[in-house]
Short mmCIF file of C-alpha atoms in Angstrom, two decimals:
data_model
loop_
_atom_site.label_atom_id
_atom_site.label_comp_id
_atom_site.label_asym_id
_atom_site.label_seq_id
_atom_site.Cartn_x
_atom_site.Cartn_y
_atom_site.Cartn_z
CA MET A 17 119.37 98.96 120.42
CA GLU A 18 116.68 96.30 120.42
CA PRO A 19 117.82 92.64 120.56
CA ASP A 20 116.32 92.07 117.10
CA GLY A 21 118.75 94.57 115.62
CA ILE A 22 121.71 92.77 117.20
CA GLN A 23 120.65 89.47 115.63
CA TYR A 24 120.30 91.03 112.17
CA LEU A 25 123.80 92.47 112.57
CA ASP A 26 125.16 89.06 113.57
CA VAL A 27 123.48 87.43 110.56
CA ALA A 28 125.01 90.10 108.32
CA SER A 29 128.45 89.37 109.83
CA LYS A 30 128.02 85.66 109.11
CA TYR A 31 127.27 86.41 105.44
CA LEU A 32 130.39 88.58 105.25
CA ALA A 33 132.43 85.78 106.83
CA LYS A 34 130.97 83.36 104.23
CA ASP A 35 129.75 81.10 107.03
CA TRP A 36 126.78 79.98 104.96
CA THR A 37 125.63 77.26 107.36
CA ASN A 38 125.07 79.73 110.18
CA ALA A 39 124.20 82.70 107.97
CA VAL A 40 121.06 80.99 106.63
CA ASN A 41 118.56 81.44 109.43
CA ALA A 42 115.02 80.10 109.72
CA TYR A 43 114.00 82.83 112.19
CA TRP A 44 115.55 86.07 110.89
CA SER A 45 114.53 86.98 107.33
CA PRO A 46 117.52 87.48 105.02
CA LEU A 47 116.97 90.60 102.89
CA TYR A 48 117.49 93.16 105.65
CA SER A 49 120.64 91.35 106.78
CA TRP A 50 121.92 91.46 103.20
CA LEU A 51 121.48 95.23 103.17
CA LEU A 52 123.30 95.52 106.49
CA ALA A 53 126.08 93.28 105.16
CA VAL A 54 126.55 95.56 102.15
CA MET A 55 126.81 98.57 104.47
CA LEU A 56 129.29 96.85 106.81
CA TRP A 57 131.37 95.71 103.83
CA ALA A 58 131.37 99.13 102.16
CA VAL A 59 131.97 101.32 105.23
CA LYS A 60 133.85 98.95 107.58
CA PRO A 61 132.90 101.09 110.59
CA SER A 62 134.84 101.06 113.84
CA MET A 63 133.21 99.99 117.10
CA SER A 64 132.20 103.56 117.93
CA TRP A 65 130.73 104.31 114.49
CA GLU A 66 128.91 101.06 113.70
CA PHE A 67 125.60 102.32 115.06
CA PHE A 68 125.77 105.53 113.02
CA ALA A 69 126.74 103.68 109.85
CA LEU A 70 123.76 101.37 110.22
CA LYS A 71 121.38 104.31 110.39
CA ALA A 72 122.29 104.90 106.74
CA VAL A 73 120.56 101.64 105.78
CA ASN A 74 117.31 102.73 107.41
CA PHE A 75 117.63 106.21 105.91
CA PHE A 76 118.10 104.63 102.48
CA LEU A 77 114.95 102.56 103.03
CA PHE A 78 113.15 105.68 104.26
CA LEU A 79 113.96 107.43 100.96
CA LEU A 80 112.78 104.36 99.03
CA GLY A 81 109.61 104.52 101.11
CA LEU A 82 109.01 108.10 100.01
CA LEU A 83 109.40 107.03 96.37
CA GLY A 84 107.05 104.10 96.98
CA LEU A 85 104.51 106.41 98.62
CA GLU A 86 104.62 108.76 95.63
CA PHE A 87 104.05 105.79 93.31
CA PHE A 88 101.16 104.57 95.50
CA LEU A 89 99.50 108.02 95.49
CA TYR A 90 99.98 108.35 91.73
CA GLN A 91 98.27 104.99 91.14
CA LEU A 92 95.54 105.80 93.64
CA GLU A 93 94.74 109.09 91.92
CA ARG A 94 94.64 107.40 88.50
CA TYR A 95 92.07 104.98 89.85
CA ARG A 96 90.05 107.73 91.55
CA GLN A 97 89.93 109.69 88.29
CA LYS A 98 88.48 106.63 86.60
CA GLN A 99 85.87 106.26 89.35
CA ILE A 100 84.87 109.95 89.15
CA SER A 101 83.32 109.33 85.74
CA LEU A 102 81.17 106.62 87.34
CA ASN A 103 80.02 108.76 90.27
CA SER A 104 76.41 109.90 90.55
CA PRO A 105 75.83 113.63 89.94
CA GLY A 106 76.67 115.73 92.99
CA GLN A 107 79.34 113.35 94.36
CA ALA A 108 83.08 113.95 94.54
CA PHE A 109 86.16 112.65 96.32
CA ILE A 110 88.32 114.59 98.77
CA PRO A 111 90.82 116.68 96.71
CA GLU A 112 94.07 115.00 95.73
CA ILE A 113 96.31 117.55 97.48
CA ALA A 114 94.54 116.88 100.77
CA ILE A 115 94.99 113.11 100.43
CA ARG A 116 98.66 113.65 99.62
CA SER A 117 99.15 115.82 102.71
CA LEU A 118 97.50 113.14 104.86
CA ALA A 119 99.63 110.34 103.36
CA TYR A 120 102.93 112.16 103.82
CA ALA A 121 102.02 113.28 107.34
CA LEU A 122 101.19 109.69 108.31
CA PHE A 123 104.36 108.36 106.70
CA ILE A 124 106.73 110.83 108.37
CA SER A 125 104.99 110.73 111.73
CA MET A 126 104.65 106.94 112.02
CA THR A 127 108.13 106.10 110.75
CA ILE A 128 109.67 108.40 113.36
CA ARG A 129 107.31 107.69 116.26
CA LEU A 130 106.54 104.01 115.86
CA ILE A 131 109.26 102.41 113.73
CA ASP A 132 112.24 104.44 115.03
CA LEU A 133 114.73 104.76 112.20
CA THR A 134 117.67 104.57 114.61
CA THR A 135 117.12 100.86 115.31
CA PRO A 136 118.22 98.31 112.68
CA THR A 137 115.05 96.28 112.21
CA PRO A 138 113.37 95.52 108.86
CA ASP A 139 110.04 97.25 109.60
CA ILE A 140 110.88 100.29 107.47
CA GLY A 141 111.68 97.82 104.67
CA VAL A 142 108.30 96.15 105.21
CA LEU A 143 106.69 99.58 104.83
CA VAL A 144 108.52 100.10 101.52
CA MET A 145 107.34 96.75 100.17
CA THR A 146 103.73 97.14 101.39
CA ILE A 147 103.29 100.60 99.85
CA PHE A 148 104.89 99.55 96.57
CA LEU A 149 102.70 96.44 96.38
CA ALA A 150 99.63 98.54 97.14
CA GLY A 151 100.51 100.81 94.23
CA LEU A 152 100.97 97.86 91.87
CA THR A 153 97.59 96.41 92.91
CA PHE A 154 95.80 99.31 91.22
CA ASN A 155 96.92 97.91 87.86
CA PHE A 156 94.50 95.02 88.46
CA LEU A 157 91.69 97.46 89.29
CA LEU A 158 92.46 99.56 86.23
CA GLY A 159 92.51 96.50 83.94
CA GLU A 160 96.21 97.03 83.09
CA ASP A 161 97.26 93.49 83.91
CA PRO A 162 98.86 91.52 81.05
CA PRO A 163 100.04 87.99 81.96
CA LEU A 164 103.64 89.10 82.41
CA PHE A 165 102.54 91.66 85.02
CA TYR A 166 101.03 88.90 87.17
CA PHE A 167 104.40 87.13 87.21
CA PHE A 168 106.21 90.39 88.00
CA PHE A 169 103.78 91.06 90.84
CA GLY A 170 104.54 87.62 92.25
CA THR A 171 108.29 88.29 92.22
CA ILE A 172 107.74 91.51 94.21
CA LEU A 173 105.69 89.52 96.71
CA GLY A 174 108.64 87.13 96.96
CA ILE A 175 111.07 89.98 97.65
CA GLY A 176 108.69 91.17 100.36
CA TYR A 177 108.75 87.72 101.96
CA LEU A 178 112.56 87.87 102.02
CA MET A 179 112.29 91.19 103.88
CA LYS A 180 110.08 89.79 106.65
CA LEU A 181 107.92 86.70 107.09
CA ILE A 182 104.73 88.70 107.80
CA LEU A 183 104.60 89.57 104.10
CA LEU A 184 104.01 85.88 103.30
CA PRO A 185 100.43 85.89 104.71
CA PHE A 186 100.00 89.36 103.17
CA ALA A 187 100.94 87.82 99.81
CA VAL A 188 98.39 85.05 100.33
CA CYS A 189 95.62 87.50 101.29
CA LEU A 190 96.44 89.85 98.42
CA THR A 191 96.53 87.04 95.84
CA ALA A 192 93.19 85.67 97.09
CA ALA A 193 91.62 89.16 97.00
CA ILE A 194 92.91 89.74 93.46
CA PHE A 195 91.46 86.38 92.38
CA ILE A 196 88.05 87.31 93.85
CA PHE A 197 87.72 91.04 93.16
CA ALA A 198 89.99 91.93 90.22
CA LYS A 199 88.35 92.36 86.85
CA SER A 200 90.53 89.83 85.08
CA LYS A 201 89.49 87.78 82.08
CA LYS A 202 91.55 84.81 83.27
CA PRO A 203 91.70 84.99 87.09
CA LYS A 204 92.93 81.41 87.50
CA LEU A 205 95.84 81.89 85.10
CA GLY A 206 96.70 85.23 86.70
CA SER A 207 96.75 83.78 90.21
CA LEU A 208 98.88 80.87 89.02
CA LEU A 209 101.41 83.28 87.50
CA ILE A 210 101.54 85.27 90.77
CA VAL A 211 102.27 82.09 92.72
CA LEU A 212 104.90 81.08 90.14
CA GLY A 213 106.65 84.44 90.39
CA PHE A 214 106.59 84.26 94.18
CA LEU A 215 108.08 80.76 94.24
CA CYS A 216 110.87 81.71 91.80
CA VAL A 217 112.13 84.26 94.34
CA SER A 218 111.35 82.50 97.62
CA LEU A 219 112.17 78.83 96.94
CA PRO A 220 115.97 79.26 96.77
CA PHE A 221 115.98 80.55 100.35
CA VAL A 222 113.53 77.85 101.47
CA ALA A 223 115.85 75.26 99.92
CA ALA A 224 118.83 76.82 101.74
CA ILE A 225 116.97 76.53 105.07
CA TYR A 226 116.19 72.89 104.35
CA LYS A 227 119.80 72.12 103.42
CA THR A 228 121.40 73.84 106.43
CA LYS A 229 118.74 73.33 109.12
CA GLY A 230 116.88 70.23 107.94
CA ARG A 231 113.56 72.12 108.08
CA LEU A 232 111.14 72.44 105.17
CA THR A 233 109.67 75.82 106.09
CA PHE A 234 109.24 79.37 104.83
CA GLY A 235 110.24 80.68 108.27
CA TYR A 236 110.00 79.97 111.96
CA SER A 237 109.27 83.35 113.57
CA ALA A 238 105.47 83.02 113.45
CA ALA A 239 105.52 79.57 115.10
CA HIS A 240 107.91 80.72 117.84
CA ASN A 241 105.93 83.84 118.68
CA TYR A 242 102.62 81.99 118.59
CA GLY A 243 103.99 79.37 120.97
CA ASN A 244 105.37 82.03 123.30
CA PHE A 245 102.08 83.88 123.60
CA ASN A 246 99.51 81.09 123.19
CA GLY A 247 101.17 77.99 124.61
CA ARG A 248 103.26 75.00 123.60
CA THR A 249 104.16 71.59 124.98
CA GLY A 250 107.21 69.38 124.95
CA LYS A 251 110.81 69.78 126.04
CA PRO A 252 113.61 71.45 124.06
CA LYS A 253 115.95 68.83 122.63
CA TYR A 254 119.26 70.71 122.92
CA PHE A 255 118.69 72.65 126.12
CA ARG A 256 121.37 72.04 128.80
CA LEU A 257 121.17 73.03 132.46
CA THR A 258 123.92 72.63 135.06
CA ILE A 259 122.69 72.84 138.66
CA PHE A 260 124.79 73.92 141.64
CA PRO A 261 123.70 74.37 145.29
CA HIS A 262 123.16 78.11 144.94
CA SER A 263 122.92 78.60 141.19
CA GLU A 264 121.96 77.18 137.79
CA VAL A 265 123.79 77.62 134.48
CA PHE A 266 121.84 77.72 131.20
CA HIS A 267 123.91 76.69 128.16
CA PHE A 268 123.27 78.29 124.77
CA ASP A 269 126.50 77.43 123.00
CA LYS A 270 125.44 77.01 119.35
CA PRO A 271 126.10 78.46 116.88
CA GLU A 272 129.52 79.77 117.77
CA GLY A 273 130.79 83.20 116.82
CA VAL A 274 127.57 85.14 117.46
CA THR A 275 126.71 87.51 120.28
CA PHE A 276 123.82 85.57 121.84
CA PRO A 277 123.28 82.10 120.32
CA TYR A 278 119.85 81.54 121.87
CA SER A 279 118.26 84.54 120.15
CA TYR A 280 120.31 84.04 116.98
CA ASP A 281 118.92 80.60 116.08
CA VAL A 282 115.63 80.24 117.92
CA SER A 283 114.50 77.37 115.67
CA TYR A 284 117.42 75.24 116.94
CA TRP A 285 116.71 75.89 120.62
CA ASP A 286 112.95 75.41 120.21
CA ASP A 287 113.42 71.98 118.63
CA GLY A 288 111.27 69.60 120.71
CA TYR A 289 108.46 72.04 121.39
CA HIS A 290 105.02 71.50 119.85
CA LEU A 291 102.40 74.20 119.29
CA VAL A 292 99.12 73.80 121.16
CA TYR A 293 95.93 75.64 120.23
CA ASN A 294 94.01 76.74 123.29
CA LEU A 295 90.92 78.90 122.79
CA SER A 296 91.14 80.56 126.20
CA ASN A 297 94.83 81.41 125.63
CA GLN A 298 93.94 82.81 122.23
CA ILE A 299 91.22 85.02 123.68
CA ASN A 300 93.63 86.23 126.37
CA SER A 301 96.20 87.08 123.69
CA ILE A 302 93.65 89.17 121.82
CA LYS A 303 92.64 90.90 125.06
CA LYS A 304 96.28 91.79 125.69
CA SER A 305 97.03 92.78 122.09
CA PHE A 306 94.05 95.07 121.51
CA PRO A 307 95.01 97.62 124.23
CA LYS A 308 98.54 97.64 122.80
CA LEU A 309 97.08 98.47 119.40
CA CYS A 310 95.02 101.31 120.88
CA ASP A 311 98.00 102.66 122.84
CA ALA A 312 100.27 102.59 119.78
CA LEU A 313 97.72 104.57 117.73
CA ALA A 314 96.60 106.88 120.55
CA ASP A 315 98.39 109.86 118.96
CA TYR A 316 96.22 109.44 115.86
CA GLN A 317 92.80 109.39 117.50
CA ASN A 318 92.08 112.83 116.01
CA LEU A 319 91.53 111.01 112.73
CA PHE A 320 88.18 109.85 114.14
CA ILE A 321 87.27 113.51 114.68
CA LEU A 322 88.32 114.26 111.11
CA PHE A 323 86.17 111.38 109.87
CA ALA A 324 83.16 112.74 111.81
CA CYS A 325 83.69 116.26 110.46
CA LEU A 326 83.80 115.00 106.89
CA PHE A 327 80.64 112.98 107.50
CA PHE A 328 78.75 116.11 108.58
CA CYS A 329 80.11 117.98 105.55
CA CYS A 330 78.60 115.39 103.22
CA LYS A 331 75.09 116.21 102.05
CA GLU A 332 74.35 112.79 100.52
CA LYS A 333 75.35 110.75 103.57
CA ARG A 334 74.16 107.48 102.04
CA PHE A 335 76.98 107.76 99.48
CA PHE A 336 79.65 108.80 102.01
CA LEU A 337 81.25 105.34 102.35
CA SER A 338 80.35 103.98 98.94
CA GLY A 339 83.79 104.63 97.42
CA ILE A 340 85.64 102.56 100.03
CA LYS A 341 84.39 99.29 98.53
CA ASP A 342 86.36 100.11 95.37
CA HIS A 343 89.54 99.54 97.41
CA ALA A 344 88.33 96.23 98.87
CA ILE A 345 91.29 94.23 97.53
CA LEU A 346 93.79 96.23 99.54
CA ILE A 347 91.66 97.13 102.57
CA LEU A 348 90.72 93.52 103.31
CA SER A 349 94.33 92.35 102.90
CA LEU A 350 95.68 95.06 105.22
CA ILE A 351 93.03 94.41 107.87
CA SER A 352 93.77 90.67 107.69
CA ILE A 353 97.42 91.26 108.65
CA LEU A 354 96.46 93.53 111.54
CA GLY A 355 94.10 90.77 112.67
CA ALA A 356 96.95 88.24 112.47
CA TYR A 357 99.07 90.44 114.73
CA LEU A 358 96.19 90.67 117.20
CA LEU A 359 96.17 86.88 117.46
CA ILE A 360 99.78 86.83 118.67
CA ASN A 361 101.29 90.13 119.78
CA ILE A 362 101.25 93.79 118.84
CA CYS A 363 104.41 95.87 118.77
CA PRO A 364 104.17 99.55 117.69
CA ARG A 365 106.82 99.22 114.98
CA TYR A 366 104.81 96.43 113.28
CA LEU A 367 101.85 98.72 112.53
CA PRO A 368 102.90 101.51 110.07
CA PRO A 369 103.39 99.26 107.00
CA PHE A 370 99.71 98.28 107.16
CA VAL A 371 98.05 101.20 108.97
CA ILE A 372 99.40 103.97 106.70
CA PRO A 373 97.98 102.64 103.38
CA LEU A 374 94.80 101.52 105.17
CA ILE A 375 94.03 105.02 106.51
CA VAL A 376 94.89 106.66 103.18
CA LEU A 377 92.64 104.25 101.26
CA ILE A 378 89.72 104.85 103.63
CA PHE A 379 89.88 108.64 103.38
CA ALA A 380 90.57 108.51 99.63
CA GLY A 381 87.36 106.50 99.18
CA LEU A 382 85.07 108.92 101.04
CA LYS A 383 82.54 110.73 98.86
CA ILE A 384 81.34 114.25 99.61
CA SER A 385 79.31 116.87 97.78
CA SER A 386 80.71 117.97 94.43
CA ALA A 387 79.93 121.60 95.29
CA ARG A 388 83.17 123.58 95.20
CA SER A 389 82.63 125.02 98.67
CA GLN A 390 82.12 121.55 100.16
CA THR A 391 85.21 120.04 98.53
CA ARG A 392 87.29 123.00 99.64
CA ILE A 393 86.09 122.65 103.25
CA ALA A 394 86.79 118.90 103.22
CA GLY A 395 90.23 119.42 101.71
CA PHE A 396 91.05 122.15 104.24
CA LEU A 397 90.01 119.91 107.16
CA VAL A 398 92.19 117.03 105.95
CA PHE A 399 95.13 119.38 105.40
CA LEU A 400 94.66 120.92 108.85
CA PHE A 401 94.64 117.56 110.61
CA SER A 402 97.71 116.52 108.61
CA LEU A 403 99.62 119.54 109.88
CA GLN A 404 98.52 118.69 113.41
CA MET A 405 100.25 115.29 113.10
CA LEU A 406 103.50 116.94 112.04
CA PHE A 407 103.40 119.84 114.51
CA PRO A 408 105.42 118.01 117.26
CA PHE A 409 108.29 117.54 114.80
CA PHE A 410 108.27 121.17 113.64
CA SER A 411 108.17 122.45 117.21
CA SER A 412 111.16 120.32 118.34
CA SER A 413 114.73 121.33 117.61
CA MET A 414 116.38 119.89 114.51
CA ILE A 415 118.85 117.06 114.90
CA ASP A 416 122.37 118.37 115.36
CA LEU A 417 124.81 116.35 113.27
CA SER A 418 127.84 118.48 114.07
CA PRO A 419 131.04 116.59 115.02
CA ASP A 420 130.90 117.98 118.58
CA ASN A 421 127.34 116.78 119.07
CA VAL A 422 128.10 113.34 117.61
CA SER A 423 131.10 113.00 119.94
CA ARG A 424 128.93 114.01 122.88
CA LYS A 425 126.34 111.38 121.96
CA LEU A 426 129.07 108.76 121.74
CA SER A 427 130.44 109.67 125.16
CA ASN A 428 126.96 109.46 126.68
CA ASN A 429 125.97 106.24 124.91
CA ARG A 430 125.52 103.60 127.60
CA ASP A 431 126.38 100.62 125.37
CA PHE A 432 129.50 102.30 124.03
CA LYS A 433 130.65 103.23 127.55
CA THR A 434 130.05 99.68 128.80
CA ALA A 435 132.04 98.23 125.88
CA GLU A 436 134.88 100.69 126.56
CA ASP A 437 135.00 99.74 130.25
CA LEU A 438 135.06 96.02 129.46
CA GLN A 439 137.85 96.60 126.95
CA LYS A 440 139.87 98.38 129.65
CA LEU A 441 139.47 95.27 131.84
CA GLY A 442 141.24 93.24 129.15
CA LEU A 443 138.31 91.67 127.30
CA LYS A 444 138.68 91.47 123.54
CA ALA A 445 136.84 90.28 120.44
CA GLY A 446 136.01 86.57 120.56
CA ASP A 447 136.04 86.32 124.38
CA LYS A 448 133.10 84.57 126.01
CA ILE A 449 131.12 86.09 128.88
CA THR A 450 128.09 85.20 130.95
CA SER A 451 125.54 87.19 132.93
CA ILE A 452 123.58 86.90 136.13
CA GLU A 453 120.08 86.16 134.78
CA LEU A 454 119.30 86.55 131.08
CA CYS A 455 120.30 89.96 129.73
CA TYR A 456 118.55 91.14 126.56
CA ASP A 457 120.16 94.60 126.61
CA TYR A 458 123.56 93.53 125.35
CA TYR A 459 124.51 95.69 122.36
CA TRP A 460 127.72 96.46 124.28
CA ALA A 461 128.68 92.80 123.76
CA ARG A 462 128.09 93.12 120.01
CA LEU A 463 130.21 96.31 119.89
CA LEU A 464 133.18 94.52 121.47
CA ARG A 465 132.42 91.31 119.49
CA LEU A 466 132.02 89.31 122.69
CA GLN A 467 130.09 86.02 122.79
CA TYR A 468 127.38 85.36 125.36
CA PRO A 469 126.74 81.57 125.37
CA LEU A 470 125.78 81.03 129.05
CA ALA A 471 123.42 82.60 131.58
CA VAL A 472 123.72 82.08 135.35
CA SER A 473 120.66 82.07 137.59
CA ILE A 474 121.45 82.79 141.26
CA LYS A 475 118.78 81.54 143.66
CA ASN A 476 119.53 84.40 146.06
CA PRO A 477 121.18 87.26 144.11
CA LYS A 478 121.82 89.19 147.34
CA VAL A 479 124.69 86.86 148.18
CA LEU A 480 126.70 88.51 145.38
CA SER A 481 126.66 91.81 147.25
CA ASP A 482 128.76 90.35 150.05
CA ILE A 483 130.73 87.38 148.72
CA GLN A 484 132.55 86.23 145.60
CA PRO A 485 130.92 83.72 143.21
CA PRO A 486 131.22 80.13 144.54
CA ASP A 487 134.36 78.23 143.49
CA GLU A 488 132.41 75.41 141.83
CA LEU A 489 130.59 77.94 139.65
CA LEU A 490 133.85 79.66 138.68
CA ASP A 491 135.46 76.32 137.81
CA HIS A 492 132.48 75.37 135.62
CA LEU A 493 132.57 78.71 133.81
CA ALA A 494 136.34 78.42 133.30
CA GLN A 495 135.86 74.96 131.79
CA ASN A 496 133.50 76.59 129.28
CA LYS A 497 136.14 79.26 128.48
CA ILE A 498 134.12 82.07 130.06
CA LYS A 499 136.29 85.12 130.72
CA ALA A 500 133.93 87.26 132.81
CA ILE A 501 130.59 87.44 134.61
CA VAL A 502 128.43 90.51 134.06
CA ALA A 503 125.70 91.51 136.53
CA LYS A 504 123.07 94.23 136.15
CA GLU A 505 123.11 97.18 138.50
CA VAL A 506 120.21 95.89 140.59
CA LEU A 507 121.96 96.16 143.98
CA PRO A 508 125.39 97.39 145.04
CA ILE A 509 128.09 94.73 144.91
CA THR A 510 130.89 95.28 147.42
CA SER A 511 132.67 91.91 147.48
CA PRO A 512 136.27 91.74 146.15
CA GLY A 513 136.85 90.98 142.48
CA TRP A 514 133.86 92.88 141.10
CA HIS A 515 134.50 95.89 138.86
CA ARG A 516 132.04 98.74 138.32
CA ILE A 517 131.44 99.23 134.55
CA HIS A 518 128.93 101.93 133.77
CA ARG A 519 125.51 100.30 134.47
CA TYR A 520 126.90 96.85 135.29
CA TYR A 521 129.34 94.98 137.46
CA ALA A 522 131.93 92.63 135.95
CA TYR A 523 133.84 89.77 137.58
CA LEU A 524 136.88 88.43 135.72
CA ILE A 525 137.34 84.66 135.99
CA PRO A 526 140.77 84.14 137.61
CA GLU A 527 143.33 82.35 135.45
CA LYS A 528 144.11 79.91 138.27
CA LYS A 529 140.53 78.60 138.02
CA THR A 530 141.01 77.46 134.44
CA ILE A 531 141.08 73.68 134.17
CA PHE A 532 142.87 72.01 131.25
#
């Protein structure tokens, strides 16, 4: 499981524990954690079944995404039917059934390949919100936009913001595009109502952040990631470092009761840093992000071939792209968010919520010859390329959900095995551990409800292969109520006191070292 998923689970646990001060988080958006909290409350899964129970949340969102996609395609076709009457003689759009096949192929393929429904992160929820918002936007293009609809649209934008912060700039871009391009009689009033609806949903959470964290902000994730990839200055206010002759100990001890406090409340640990804009760093970030974008979408490069084939099928090539401008409100907003990601960092699971509707809108706006033979050829080509995207899933074996297969997966799960081994050593929920160097692959700690508030940096890790940890280090860890040290399987450790636990080594802090 990715570290992000562990943090969302910890936030959900804080809401269930009614620890409101620590549950409200400036970095992790709340809506996905609320959904996870409902699942944990309803199912109350054991350690071994937590991961499988959480998949149900993503599967639920996947089904909502399919409903949202159907709504989006329905609205898109309504708008295309209106535009057909305005087309010049001899022009036609690609048939609806072909566009539908392309949309569903993209949705299924990208959610499985890029988002990965097995990991509890809110990206599938972002996809649901983006597609639903795209469908609602056609009401503005169709002129079906009474004042109350503007307010309703703003509330949906607010719900999207609660799902993930990236939908805040998307809301800004979409509202600006609606103000500029929508055929509204009162664009200023409409935009004001959108903003009002958005604030009605978002301000309560913003107020909660201000009350608990003392920060007046919509969220901190964008600032943290921008600083990480483009530079920042200053010194963290709450960072503590204990230095020994052969090691250093990094303290991340707040908030208590979470798996890894540093990742849980990044805004607290970043306090003292200041963002710095550096043009050369920004250019370097774009240079690094663009290849990541290309790599993530490499499996979909055949869409360029499809685009070229459709271009050659079009007799009136000067009209081929003319229909795309009708979707300018959405296309510009979606491209703006992809551009924002390029400025900071690209991760494959970030892309589907904005790439899927963008591709569908582009192909839905292409104009070809109205001759029946030409539309049939274009529709067949789109359908053929859609099947090609799904072929890898049809050719692979179906997922086996039989009890025997589930048990086998559990027994082979590395995190589950590590948690089991640590439990056999006597560790239990609430115990504190530390690691040699920072460990971001620590779902095993979440499974056993361990806390990971310290990280130890050994100047020469090879010394651990021959000797026990130094006494002064053990005494310091005991003073901080650390029960065990965990080291990655980088080199064999043969010194006494170390226990082999699946992919790690564990060293239990002796009771005699505890200082009262």
